[in-house]
Coordinates of C-alpha atoms in Angstrom, one line a residue:
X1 CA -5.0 -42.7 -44.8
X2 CA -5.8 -46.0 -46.3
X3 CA -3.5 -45.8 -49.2
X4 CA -0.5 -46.1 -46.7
X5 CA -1.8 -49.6 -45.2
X6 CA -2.5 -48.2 -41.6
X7 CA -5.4 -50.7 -41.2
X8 CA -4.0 -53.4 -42.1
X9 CA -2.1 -53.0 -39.1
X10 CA -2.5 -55.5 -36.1
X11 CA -4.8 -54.0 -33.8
X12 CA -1.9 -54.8 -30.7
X13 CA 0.8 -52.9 -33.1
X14 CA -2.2 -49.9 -33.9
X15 CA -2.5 -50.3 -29.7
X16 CA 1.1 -49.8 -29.1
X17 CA 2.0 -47.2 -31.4
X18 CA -0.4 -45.1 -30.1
X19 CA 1.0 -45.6 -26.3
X20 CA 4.3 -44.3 -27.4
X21 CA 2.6 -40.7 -28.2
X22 CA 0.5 -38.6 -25.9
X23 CA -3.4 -38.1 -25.2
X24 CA -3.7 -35.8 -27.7
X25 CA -2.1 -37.7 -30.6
X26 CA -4.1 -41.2 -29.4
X27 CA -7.2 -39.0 -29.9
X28 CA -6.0 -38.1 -33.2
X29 CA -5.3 -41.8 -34.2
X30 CA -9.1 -42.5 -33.1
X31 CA -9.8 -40.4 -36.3
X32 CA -7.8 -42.7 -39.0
X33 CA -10.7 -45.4 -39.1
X34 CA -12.9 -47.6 -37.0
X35 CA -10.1 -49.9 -36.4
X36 CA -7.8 -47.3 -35.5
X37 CA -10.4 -46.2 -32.9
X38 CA -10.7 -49.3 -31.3
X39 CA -7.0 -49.6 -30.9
X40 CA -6.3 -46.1 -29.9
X41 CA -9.4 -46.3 -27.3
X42 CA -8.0 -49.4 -25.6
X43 CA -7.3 -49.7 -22.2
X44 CA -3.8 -51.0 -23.1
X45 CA -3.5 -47.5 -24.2
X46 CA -4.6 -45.3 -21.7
X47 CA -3.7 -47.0 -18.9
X48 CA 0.0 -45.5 -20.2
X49 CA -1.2 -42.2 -19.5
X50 CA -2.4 -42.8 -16.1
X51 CA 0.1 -42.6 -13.1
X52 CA 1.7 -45.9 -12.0
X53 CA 0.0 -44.9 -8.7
X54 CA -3.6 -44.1 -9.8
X55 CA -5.2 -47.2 -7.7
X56 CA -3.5 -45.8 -5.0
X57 CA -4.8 -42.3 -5.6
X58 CA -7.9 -43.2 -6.7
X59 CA -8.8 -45.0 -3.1
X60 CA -8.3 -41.3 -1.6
X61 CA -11.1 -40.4 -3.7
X62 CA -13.4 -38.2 -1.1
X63 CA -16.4 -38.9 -3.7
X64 CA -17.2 -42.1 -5.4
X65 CA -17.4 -42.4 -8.8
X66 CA -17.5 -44.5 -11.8
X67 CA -15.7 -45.4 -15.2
X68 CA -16.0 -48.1 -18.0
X69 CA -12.6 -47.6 -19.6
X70 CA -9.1 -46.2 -18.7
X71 CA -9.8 -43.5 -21.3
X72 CA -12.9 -42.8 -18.9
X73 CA -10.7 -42.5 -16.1
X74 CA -8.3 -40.5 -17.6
X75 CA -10.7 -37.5 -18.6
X76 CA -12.3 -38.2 -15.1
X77 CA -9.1 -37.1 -13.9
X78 CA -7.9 -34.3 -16.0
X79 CA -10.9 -32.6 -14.9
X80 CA -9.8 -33.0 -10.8
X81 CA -11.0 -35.2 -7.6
X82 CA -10.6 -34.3 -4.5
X83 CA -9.1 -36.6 -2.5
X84 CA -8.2 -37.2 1.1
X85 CA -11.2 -36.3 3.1
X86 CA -11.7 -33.1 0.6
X87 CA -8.6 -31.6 1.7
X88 CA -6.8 -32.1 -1.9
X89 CA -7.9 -31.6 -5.6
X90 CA -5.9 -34.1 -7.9
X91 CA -5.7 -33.5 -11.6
X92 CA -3.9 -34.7 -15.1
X93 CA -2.7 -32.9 -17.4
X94 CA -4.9 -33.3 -20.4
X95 CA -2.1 -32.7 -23.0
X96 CA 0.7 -35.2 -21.3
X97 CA -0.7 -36.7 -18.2
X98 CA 1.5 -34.9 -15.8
X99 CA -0.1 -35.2 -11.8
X100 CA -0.9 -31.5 -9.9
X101 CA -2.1 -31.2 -6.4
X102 CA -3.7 -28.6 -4.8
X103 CA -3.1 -28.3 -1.1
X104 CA -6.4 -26.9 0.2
X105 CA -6.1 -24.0 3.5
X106 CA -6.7 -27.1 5.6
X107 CA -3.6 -28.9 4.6
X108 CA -1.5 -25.6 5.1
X109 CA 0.5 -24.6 8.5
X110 CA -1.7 -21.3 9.0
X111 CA 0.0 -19.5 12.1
X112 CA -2.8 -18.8 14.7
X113 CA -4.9 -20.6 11.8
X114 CA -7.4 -21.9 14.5
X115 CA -7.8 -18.8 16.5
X116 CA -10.9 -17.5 16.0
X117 CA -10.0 -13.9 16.7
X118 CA -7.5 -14.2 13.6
X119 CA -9.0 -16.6 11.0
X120 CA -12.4 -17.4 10.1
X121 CA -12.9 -20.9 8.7
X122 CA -16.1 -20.6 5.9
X123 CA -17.7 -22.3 3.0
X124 CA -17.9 -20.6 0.0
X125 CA -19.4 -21.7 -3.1
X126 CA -16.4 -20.6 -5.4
X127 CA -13.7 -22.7 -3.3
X128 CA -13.4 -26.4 -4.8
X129 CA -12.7 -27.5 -1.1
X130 CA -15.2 -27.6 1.6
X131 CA -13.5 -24.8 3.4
X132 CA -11.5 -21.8 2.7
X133 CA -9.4 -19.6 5.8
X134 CA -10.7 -15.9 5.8
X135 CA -8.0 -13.2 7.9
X136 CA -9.6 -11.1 10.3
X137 CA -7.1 -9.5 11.9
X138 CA -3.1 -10.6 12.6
X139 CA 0.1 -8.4 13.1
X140 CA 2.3 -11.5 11.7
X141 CA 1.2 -13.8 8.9
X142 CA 2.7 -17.1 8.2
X143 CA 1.6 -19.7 5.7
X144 CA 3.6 -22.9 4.6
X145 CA 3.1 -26.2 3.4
X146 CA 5.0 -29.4 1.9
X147 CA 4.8 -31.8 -0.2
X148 CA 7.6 -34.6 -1.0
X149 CA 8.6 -35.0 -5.1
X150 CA 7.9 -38.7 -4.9
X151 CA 4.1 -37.9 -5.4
X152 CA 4.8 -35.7 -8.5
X153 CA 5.5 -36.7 -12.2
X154 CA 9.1 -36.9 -13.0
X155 CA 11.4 -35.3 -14.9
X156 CA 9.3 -32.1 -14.5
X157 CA 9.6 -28.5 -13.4
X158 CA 6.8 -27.3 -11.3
X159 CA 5.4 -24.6 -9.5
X160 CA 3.8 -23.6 -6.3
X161 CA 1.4 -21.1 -6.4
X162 CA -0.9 -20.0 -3.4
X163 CA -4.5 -18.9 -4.5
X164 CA -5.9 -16.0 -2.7
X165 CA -9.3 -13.5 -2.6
X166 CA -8.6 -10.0 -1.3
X167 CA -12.1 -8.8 0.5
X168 CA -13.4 -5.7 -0.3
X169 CA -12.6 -5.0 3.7
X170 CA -9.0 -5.5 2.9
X171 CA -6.5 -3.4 5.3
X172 CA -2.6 -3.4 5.8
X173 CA -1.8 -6.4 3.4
X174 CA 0.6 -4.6 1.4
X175 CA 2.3 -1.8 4.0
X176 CA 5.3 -4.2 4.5
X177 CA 5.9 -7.0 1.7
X178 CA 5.8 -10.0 2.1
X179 CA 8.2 -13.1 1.5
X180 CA 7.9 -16.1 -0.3
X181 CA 10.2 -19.1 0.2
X182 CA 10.4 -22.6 -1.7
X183 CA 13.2 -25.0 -0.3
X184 CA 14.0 -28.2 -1.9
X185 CA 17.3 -29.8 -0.6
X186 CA 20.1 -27.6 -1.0
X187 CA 17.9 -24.9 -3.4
X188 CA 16.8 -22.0 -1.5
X189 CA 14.3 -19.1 -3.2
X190 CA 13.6 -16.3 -1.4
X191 CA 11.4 -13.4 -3.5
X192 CA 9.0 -10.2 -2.3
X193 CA 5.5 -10.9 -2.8
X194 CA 3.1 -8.0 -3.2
X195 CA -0.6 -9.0 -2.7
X196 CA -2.0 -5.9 -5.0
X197 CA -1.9 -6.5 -8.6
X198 CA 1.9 -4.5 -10.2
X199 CA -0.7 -2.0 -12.0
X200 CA -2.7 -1.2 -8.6
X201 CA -2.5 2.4 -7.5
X202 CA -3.1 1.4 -3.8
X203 CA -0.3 -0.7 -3.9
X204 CA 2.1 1.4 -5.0
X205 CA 0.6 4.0 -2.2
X206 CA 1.3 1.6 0.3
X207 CA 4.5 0.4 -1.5
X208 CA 6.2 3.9 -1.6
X209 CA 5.0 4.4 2.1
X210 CA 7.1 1.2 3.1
X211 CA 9.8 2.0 0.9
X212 CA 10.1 5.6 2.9
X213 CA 9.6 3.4 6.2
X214 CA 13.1 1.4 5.3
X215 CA 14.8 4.6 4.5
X216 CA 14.4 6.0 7.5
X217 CA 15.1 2.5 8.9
X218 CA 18.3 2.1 6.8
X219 CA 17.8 -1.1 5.9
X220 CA 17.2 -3.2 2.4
X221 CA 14.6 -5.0 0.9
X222 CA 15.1 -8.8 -0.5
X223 CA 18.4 -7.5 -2.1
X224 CA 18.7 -10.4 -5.0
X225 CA 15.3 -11.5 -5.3
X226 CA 12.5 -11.1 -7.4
X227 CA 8.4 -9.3 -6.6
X228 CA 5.6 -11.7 -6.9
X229 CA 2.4 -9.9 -7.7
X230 CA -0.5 -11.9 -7.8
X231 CA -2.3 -12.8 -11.8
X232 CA -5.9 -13.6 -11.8
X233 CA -6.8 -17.6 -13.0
X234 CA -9.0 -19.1 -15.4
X235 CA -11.5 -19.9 -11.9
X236 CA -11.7 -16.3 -10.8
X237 CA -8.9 -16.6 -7.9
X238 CA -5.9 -14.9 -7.7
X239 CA -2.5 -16.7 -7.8
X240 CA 1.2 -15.8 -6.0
X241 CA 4.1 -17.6 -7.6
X242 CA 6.2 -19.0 -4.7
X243 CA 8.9 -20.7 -6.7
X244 CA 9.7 -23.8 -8.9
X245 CA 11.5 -27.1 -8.7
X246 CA 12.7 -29.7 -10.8
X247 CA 11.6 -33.8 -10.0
X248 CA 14.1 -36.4 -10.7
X249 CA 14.6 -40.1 -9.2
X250 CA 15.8 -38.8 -5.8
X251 CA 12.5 -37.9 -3.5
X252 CA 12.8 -34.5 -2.2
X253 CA 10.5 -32.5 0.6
X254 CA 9.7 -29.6 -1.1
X255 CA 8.6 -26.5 1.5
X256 CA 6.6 -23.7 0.2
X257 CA 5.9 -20.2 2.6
X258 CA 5.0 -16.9 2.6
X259 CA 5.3 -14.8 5.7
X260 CA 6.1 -11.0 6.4
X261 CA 9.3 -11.1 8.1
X262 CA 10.0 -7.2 7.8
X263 CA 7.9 -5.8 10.3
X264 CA 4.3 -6.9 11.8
X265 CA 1.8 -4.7 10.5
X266 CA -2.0 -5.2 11.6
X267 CA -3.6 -6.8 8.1
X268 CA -6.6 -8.6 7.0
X269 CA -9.1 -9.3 4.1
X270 CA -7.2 -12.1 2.6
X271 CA -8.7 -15.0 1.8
X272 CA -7.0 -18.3 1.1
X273 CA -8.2 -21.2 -0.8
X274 CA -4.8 -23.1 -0.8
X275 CA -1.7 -23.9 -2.5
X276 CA -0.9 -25.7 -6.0
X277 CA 1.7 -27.0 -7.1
X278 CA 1.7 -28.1 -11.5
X279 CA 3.7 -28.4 -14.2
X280 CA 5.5 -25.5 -15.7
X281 CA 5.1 -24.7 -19.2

């Protein structure tokens, strides 16, 4: 790399070069030489690829911790804190720096969420978050949350996803789909959510008895709009797509749902561990 003059570069040109690219390439530029490394691990640097608000986010932090560099910081937080009591995970994108957020069960509207005959509120040592809401037993679910688009990167399209456990006592869940919802401003998605994995034989069972229940019924199911079926995740959770959403300059509340607006059939087993909403790739 030498023969092309690189180090003879100032080190505030080397410095500025590299925050014009991304993480990854100011990783890369670290490799040239020793003098490219010191520019390219400057703080000038990587505090480009932090959020303009990361003070701000960083004095939610619900555990302390410590850094020597903004490079520090930066891999502190592509790795997740939670924030706000423990109630949210916060993360950046290693690869571009773009912010996620995962809205733990506490920070959700969980209809008759703190009735004790319905949900059970538990630690578990798989949830990130201090607690996760377990379903007993309910005839109507409803789950929703928000989250306003000034918080988010810009210029991004995102997704809400809500992560989920199905018990091994698991009952009803899938007799009558449910719906997901994702409103922000004037743009209104509406899909069927299934909470059995497409390939599951059990859900098709229950799917086929539903379908026979709408028959007779004469009525239609989410003419227009898509089936969710829940993917497993790198953490061992199970995900629901809910919907996407672009960010521009004007803030937006985003709301996210899913609820079972068919019928109210007696269901339980599912576990929920929250909602998160990250970039789209």
């Amino acid at each position: 790399m030498d023969e092309y003059g690189f180090n003879m570069l100032p080190e505030d040109c080397v410095s500025t070069i590299c925050s014009l690219t991304c993480p990854e390439d100011a990783c890369k530029f670290s490799l040239v030489s020793s003098d490219f490394r010191v520019a390219a691990d400057s703080d000038i640097v990587w505090e480009r690829f932090l959020p303009s608000d990361y003070s701000h986010i960083l004095s939610r932090s619900f555990l302390p911790f410590h850094f020597s560099s903004k490079k520090e910081l930066f891999y502190i937080l592509s790795g997740s804190i939670l924030l706000d009591g423990g109630n949210k995970s916060f993360a950046l994108e290693k690869s571009g720096g773009k912010k996620s957020y995962i809205l733990s069960a506490r920070e959700l509207f969980i209809l008759s969420g703190n009735e004790s005959n319905h949900w059970s509120w538990k630690s578990i040592p798989e949830s990130r978050f201090p607690e996760v809401a377990e379903l007993k037993t309910i005839s109507r679910l409803r789950i929703e949350a928000k989250i306003r688009t000034k918080t988010l990167s810009l210029y991004t399209i995102y997704g809400a996803y809500l992560i989920i456990k199905i018990t091994n006592q698991a009952f009803g869940l899938d007799s009558i789909p449910s719906e997901t919802s994702l409103v922000a401003g004037d743009d209104v998605q509406i899909n069927t959510a299934f909470f059995s994995p497409k390939n599951s034989r059990k859900m098709q069972m229950e799917n086929l008895l539903y379908m026979n229940r709408m028959q007779m019924l004469k009525k239609r199911v989410n003419a227009g709009g898509n089936e969710r079926f829940p993917v497993e995740r790198k953490d061992g959770w199970m995900e629901i797509e809910i919907g996407e959403f672009y960010t521009d300059e004007i803030d937006k509340e985003i709301t996210m749902s899913l609820m079972e607006t068919k019928g109210h059939q007696l269901k339980g087993g599912l576990t929920i561990q929250g909602i998160e909403i990250r970039p789209k790739h």
